[in-house]
């Protein structure tokens, strides 16, 4: 290709990645890492884990780049991979929490407390933490729609494409997610 990598389309960069060009990997990563990170962070609610899962999503995407269809939007394909990584993470976390709870009570004193002390957070951070906690308690299908539409600012059609559902389903899930979130934030 005669154009610079920053001018290339996602499909052109994907073809270069497939041809073994590392600079094309870096260009795609630079172009999409922020939106993927925001989606992952919103989906799982843990910033540190979101960094790892974002990295895992890009590694998986580059490993599967041969299956990418250049006629379809690259961000949709990439966000699907990222959401699958989030789902895998949630399943692993659920299994781990089962075993943590199965520990005898006398051994539970050695378990670390992940809660952030309230006096450490400023009032705006406390409000943000409250909202993130409420979002993380939403069912995954509602949390994903909420993240795609409000945080990632995808259109209804784009969110439907990422999730593989109809636009009406996205609309319904978004309505339910907002209603449930409103009710939870009113209770806390």
mmCIF file of C-alpha atoms in Angstrom:
data_model
loop_
_atom_site.group_PDB
_atom_site.id
_atom_site.type_symbol
_atom_site.label_atom_id
_atom_site.label_comp_id
_atom_site.label_asym_id
_atom_site.label_seq_id
_atom_site.Cartn_x
_atom_site.Cartn_y
_atom_site.Cartn_z
ATOM 1 C CA UNK A 1 0.000 0.000 0.000
ATOM 2 C CA UNK A 2 1.247 3.464 -0.753
ATOM 3 C CA UNK A 3 -0.651 5.318 1.984
ATOM 4 C CA UNK A 4 0.505 5.766 5.516
ATOM 5 C CA UNK A 5 -0.944 3.387 8.084
ATOM 6 C CA UNK A 6 -2.918 6.133 9.821
ATOM 7 C CA UNK A 7 -4.743 6.816 6.528
ATOM 8 C CA UNK A 8 -5.571 3.159 5.888
ATOM 9 C CA UNK A 9 -8.998 1.718 6.577
ATOM 10 C CA UNK A 10 -9.465 -0.912 9.249
ATOM 11 C CA UNK A 11 -9.887 -3.563 6.552
ATOM 12 C CA UNK A 12 -6.609 -2.521 4.899
ATOM 13 C CA UNK A 13 -4.805 -2.581 8.230
ATOM 14 C CA UNK A 14 -6.284 -6.006 9.020
ATOM 15 C CA UNK A 15 -4.948 -7.287 5.692
ATOM 16 C CA UNK A 16 -1.514 -5.926 6.594
ATOM 17 C CA UNK A 17 -1.697 -7.607 10.017
ATOM 18 C CA UNK A 18 -2.531 -10.856 8.243
ATOM 19 C CA UNK A 19 0.555 -10.317 6.089
ATOM 20 C CA UNK A 20 2.652 -10.046 9.255
ATOM 21 C CA UNK A 21 3.087 -6.281 9.570
ATOM 22 C CA UNK A 22 3.547 -5.417 13.245
ATOM 23 C CA UNK A 23 3.179 -1.695 12.570
ATOM 24 C CA UNK A 24 -0.356 -2.401 11.302
ATOM 25 C CA UNK A 25 -1.109 -4.133 14.631
ATOM 26 C CA UNK A 26 0.094 -1.050 16.464
ATOM 27 C CA UNK A 27 -2.015 1.208 14.225
ATOM 28 C CA UNK A 28 -5.188 -0.825 14.861
ATOM 29 C CA UNK A 29 -4.434 -0.964 18.571
ATOM 30 C CA UNK A 30 -3.905 2.800 18.749
ATOM 31 C CA UNK A 31 -7.089 3.418 16.780
ATOM 32 C CA UNK A 32 -9.406 1.204 18.875
ATOM 33 C CA UNK A 33 -7.897 0.656 22.330
ATOM 34 C CA UNK A 34 -9.735 3.505 24.078
ATOM 35 C CA UNK A 35 -13.207 2.454 22.932
ATOM 36 C CA UNK A 36 -12.539 -1.200 23.687
ATOM 37 C CA UNK A 37 -11.176 -0.313 27.131
ATOM 38 C CA UNK A 38 -14.230 1.852 27.915
ATOM 39 C CA UNK A 39 -16.556 -0.952 26.864
ATOM 40 C CA UNK A 40 -14.702 -3.564 28.919
ATOM 41 C CA UNK A 41 -14.430 -1.308 31.979
ATOM 42 C CA UNK A 42 -18.137 -0.515 31.799
ATOM 43 C CA UNK A 43 -18.975 -4.168 31.363
ATOM 44 C CA UNK A 44 -16.968 -5.538 34.293
ATOM 45 C CA UNK A 45 -16.641 -2.489 36.563
ATOM 46 C CA UNK A 46 -12.981 -3.043 37.495
ATOM 47 C CA UNK A 47 -10.435 -0.737 35.865
ATOM 48 C CA UNK A 48 -7.400 -2.935 36.543
ATOM 49 C CA UNK A 49 -9.066 -6.079 35.237
ATOM 50 C CA UNK A 50 -10.339 -4.055 32.262
ATOM 51 C CA UNK A 51 -6.753 -3.309 31.230
ATOM 52 C CA UNK A 52 -5.939 -7.018 31.188
ATOM 53 C CA UNK A 53 -9.135 -7.953 29.369
ATOM 54 C CA UNK A 54 -8.589 -5.229 26.772
ATOM 55 C CA UNK A 55 -5.157 -6.653 26.110
ATOM 56 C CA UNK A 56 -6.593 -10.181 25.906
ATOM 57 C CA UNK A 57 -9.242 -8.974 23.447
ATOM 58 C CA UNK A 58 -6.625 -7.492 21.116
ATOM 59 C CA UNK A 59 -4.434 -10.579 21.370
ATOM 60 C CA UNK A 60 -7.419 -12.760 20.489
ATOM 61 C CA UNK A 61 -8.409 -10.431 17.642
ATOM 62 C CA UNK A 62 -4.935 -10.436 16.119
ATOM 63 C CA UNK A 63 -4.745 -14.216 16.488
ATOM 64 C CA UNK A 64 -8.079 -14.558 14.665
ATOM 65 C CA UNK A 65 -7.508 -11.801 12.106
ATOM 66 C CA UNK A 66 -7.788 -14.342 9.302
ATOM 67 C CA UNK A 67 -11.474 -14.791 10.183
ATOM 68 C CA UNK A 68 -12.207 -11.061 9.977
ATOM 69 C CA UNK A 69 -14.469 -10.158 7.041
ATOM 70 C CA UNK A 70 -13.162 -6.876 5.617
ATOM 71 C CA UNK A 71 -16.620 -6.005 4.319
ATOM 72 C CA UNK A 72 -17.936 -5.660 7.868
ATOM 73 C CA UNK A 73 -17.055 -2.956 10.400
ATOM 74 C CA UNK A 74 -13.875 -3.845 12.286
ATOM 75 C CA UNK A 75 -15.007 -2.131 15.544
ATOM 76 C CA UNK A 76 -18.119 -4.342 15.687
ATOM 77 C CA UNK A 77 -16.010 -7.487 15.250
ATOM 78 C CA UNK A 78 -13.492 -6.307 17.838
ATOM 79 C CA UNK A 79 -16.133 -5.326 20.397
ATOM 80 C CA UNK A 80 -17.770 -8.738 20.071
ATOM 81 C CA UNK A 81 -14.440 -10.324 20.936
ATOM 82 C CA UNK A 82 -14.059 -7.932 23.890
ATOM 83 C CA UNK A 83 -17.553 -8.729 25.183
ATOM 84 C CA UNK A 84 -16.814 -12.444 24.920
ATOM 85 C CA UNK A 85 -13.667 -11.882 27.002
ATOM 86 C CA UNK A 86 -15.819 -10.067 29.585
ATOM 87 C CA UNK A 87 -18.281 -12.959 29.671
ATOM 88 C CA UNK A 88 -15.444 -15.458 30.112
ATOM 89 C CA UNK A 89 -13.994 -13.321 32.915
ATOM 90 C CA UNK A 90 -17.390 -13.169 34.663
ATOM 91 C CA UNK A 91 -17.774 -16.954 34.454
ATOM 92 C CA UNK A 92 -14.273 -17.500 35.880
ATOM 93 C CA UNK A 93 -14.955 -14.984 38.637
ATOM 94 C CA UNK A 94 -18.199 -16.709 39.550
ATOM 95 C CA UNK A 95 -16.389 -20.058 39.866
ATOM 96 C CA UNK A 96 -13.604 -18.495 41.946
ATOM 97 C CA UNK A 97 -16.094 -16.792 44.258
ATOM 98 C CA UNK A 98 -17.795 -20.127 44.853
ATOM 99 C CA UNK A 99 -14.516 -21.628 46.046
ATOM 100 C CA UNK A 100 -13.657 -18.570 48.120
ATOM 101 C CA UNK A 101 -16.984 -18.843 49.909
ATOM 102 C CA UNK A 102 -16.391 -22.551 50.437
ATOM 103 C CA UNK A 103 -13.341 -21.806 52.617
ATOM 104 C CA UNK A 104 -13.854 -22.579 56.321
ATOM 105 C CA UNK A 105 -14.828 -19.531 58.381
ATOM 106 C CA UNK A 106 -11.632 -19.534 60.446
ATOM 107 C CA UNK A 107 -9.580 -19.228 57.247
ATOM 108 C CA UNK A 108 -11.715 -16.381 55.936
ATOM 109 C CA UNK A 109 -9.867 -13.832 58.092
ATOM 110 C CA UNK A 110 -6.903 -14.166 55.731
ATOM 111 C CA UNK A 111 -8.936 -13.207 52.678
ATOM 112 C CA UNK A 112 -8.178 -9.673 51.411
ATOM 113 C CA UNK A 113 -10.883 -7.026 51.665
ATOM 114 C CA UNK A 114 -11.314 -5.421 48.236
ATOM 115 C CA UNK A 115 -13.641 -2.689 49.484
ATOM 116 C CA UNK A 116 -12.353 0.872 49.218
ATOM 117 C CA UNK A 117 -12.792 2.831 52.453
ATOM 118 C CA UNK A 118 -15.450 5.515 52.043
ATOM 119 C CA UNK A 119 -13.345 8.205 53.734
ATOM 120 C CA UNK A 120 -10.648 7.805 51.069
ATOM 121 C CA UNK A 121 -12.958 8.750 48.231
ATOM 122 C CA UNK A 122 -14.019 12.304 47.478
ATOM 123 C CA UNK A 123 -17.747 12.866 47.128
ATOM 124 C CA UNK A 124 -17.690 12.743 43.332
ATOM 125 C CA UNK A 125 -15.639 9.550 43.385
ATOM 126 C CA UNK A 126 -18.077 8.043 45.877
ATOM 127 C CA UNK A 127 -20.966 8.834 43.569
ATOM 128 C CA UNK A 128 -19.108 7.315 40.625
ATOM 129 C CA UNK A 129 -18.276 4.195 42.628
ATOM 130 C CA UNK A 130 -21.917 3.921 43.618
ATOM 131 C CA UNK A 131 -23.017 4.096 39.998
ATOM 132 C CA UNK A 132 -20.356 1.607 38.844
ATOM 133 C CA UNK A 133 -21.390 -0.808 41.586
ATOM 134 C CA UNK A 134 -25.016 -0.538 40.573
ATOM 135 C CA UNK A 135 -24.130 -1.072 36.906
ATOM 136 C CA UNK A 136 -22.055 -4.129 37.765
ATOM 137 C CA UNK A 137 -25.083 -5.675 39.511
ATOM 138 C CA UNK A 138 -27.168 -5.418 36.348
ATOM 139 C CA UNK A 139 -27.593 -8.648 34.384
ATOM 140 C CA UNK A 140 -24.915 -8.963 31.676
ATOM 141 C CA UNK A 141 -27.317 -8.477 28.769
ATOM 142 C CA UNK A 142 -28.584 -5.194 30.252
ATOM 143 C CA UNK A 143 -25.116 -4.044 31.302
ATOM 144 C CA UNK A 144 -23.714 -4.676 27.801
ATOM 145 C CA UNK A 145 -26.454 -2.667 26.079
ATOM 146 C CA UNK A 146 -26.057 0.166 28.576
ATOM 147 C CA UNK A 147 -22.298 0.260 28.021
ATOM 148 C CA UNK A 148 -22.546 0.174 24.234
ATOM 149 C CA UNK A 149 -25.257 2.830 23.959
ATOM 150 C CA UNK A 150 -24.352 5.284 26.729
ATOM 151 C CA UNK A 151 -20.650 4.864 27.401
ATOM 152 C CA UNK A 152 -19.417 3.840 23.976
ATOM 153 C CA UNK A 153 -22.094 6.025 22.309
ATOM 154 C CA UNK A 154 -22.926 3.492 19.609
ATOM 155 C CA UNK A 155 -26.130 3.914 17.653
ATOM 156 C CA UNK A 156 -28.932 1.457 18.225
ATOM 157 C CA UNK A 157 -28.087 -0.280 14.941
ATOM 158 C CA UNK A 158 -24.374 -0.514 15.829
ATOM 159 C CA UNK A 159 -25.135 -1.904 19.286
ATOM 160 C CA UNK A 160 -27.505 -4.440 17.723
ATOM 161 C CA UNK A 161 -24.751 -5.521 15.325
ATOM 162 C CA UNK A 162 -22.204 -5.922 18.141
ATOM 163 C CA UNK A 163 -24.599 -7.973 20.250
ATOM 164 C CA UNK A 164 -26.141 -9.909 17.374
ATOM 165 C CA UNK A 165 -29.705 -8.937 18.313
ATOM 166 C CA UNK A 166 -32.411 -6.764 16.761
ATOM 167 C CA UNK A 167 -32.566 -3.004 17.225
ATOM 168 C CA UNK A 168 -35.861 -3.411 19.091
ATOM 169 C CA UNK A 169 -34.139 -5.785 21.523
ATOM 170 C CA UNK A 170 -31.442 -3.158 22.112
ATOM 171 C CA UNK A 171 -34.121 -0.529 22.733
ATOM 172 C CA UNK A 172 -35.997 -2.777 25.177
ATOM 173 C CA UNK A 173 -32.863 -3.839 27.060
ATOM 174 C CA UNK A 174 -31.664 -0.238 27.310
ATOM 175 C CA UNK A 175 -35.015 0.849 28.732
ATOM 176 C CA UNK A 176 -34.939 -1.993 31.273
ATOM 177 C CA UNK A 177 -31.307 -1.305 32.194
ATOM 178 C CA UNK A 178 -31.998 2.378 32.840
ATOM 179 C CA UNK A 179 -35.131 1.622 34.854
ATOM 180 C CA UNK A 180 -33.358 -1.013 36.942
ATOM 181 C CA UNK A 181 -30.348 1.264 37.467
ATOM 182 C CA UNK A 182 -32.595 4.133 38.535
ATOM 183 C CA UNK A 183 -34.341 1.890 41.044
ATOM 184 C CA UNK A 184 -31.042 0.559 42.410
ATOM 185 C CA UNK A 185 -29.504 4.010 42.769
ATOM 186 C CA UNK A 186 -32.623 5.192 44.559
ATOM 187 C CA UNK A 187 -32.275 2.335 47.070
ATOM 188 C CA UNK A 188 -28.594 2.760 47.850
#
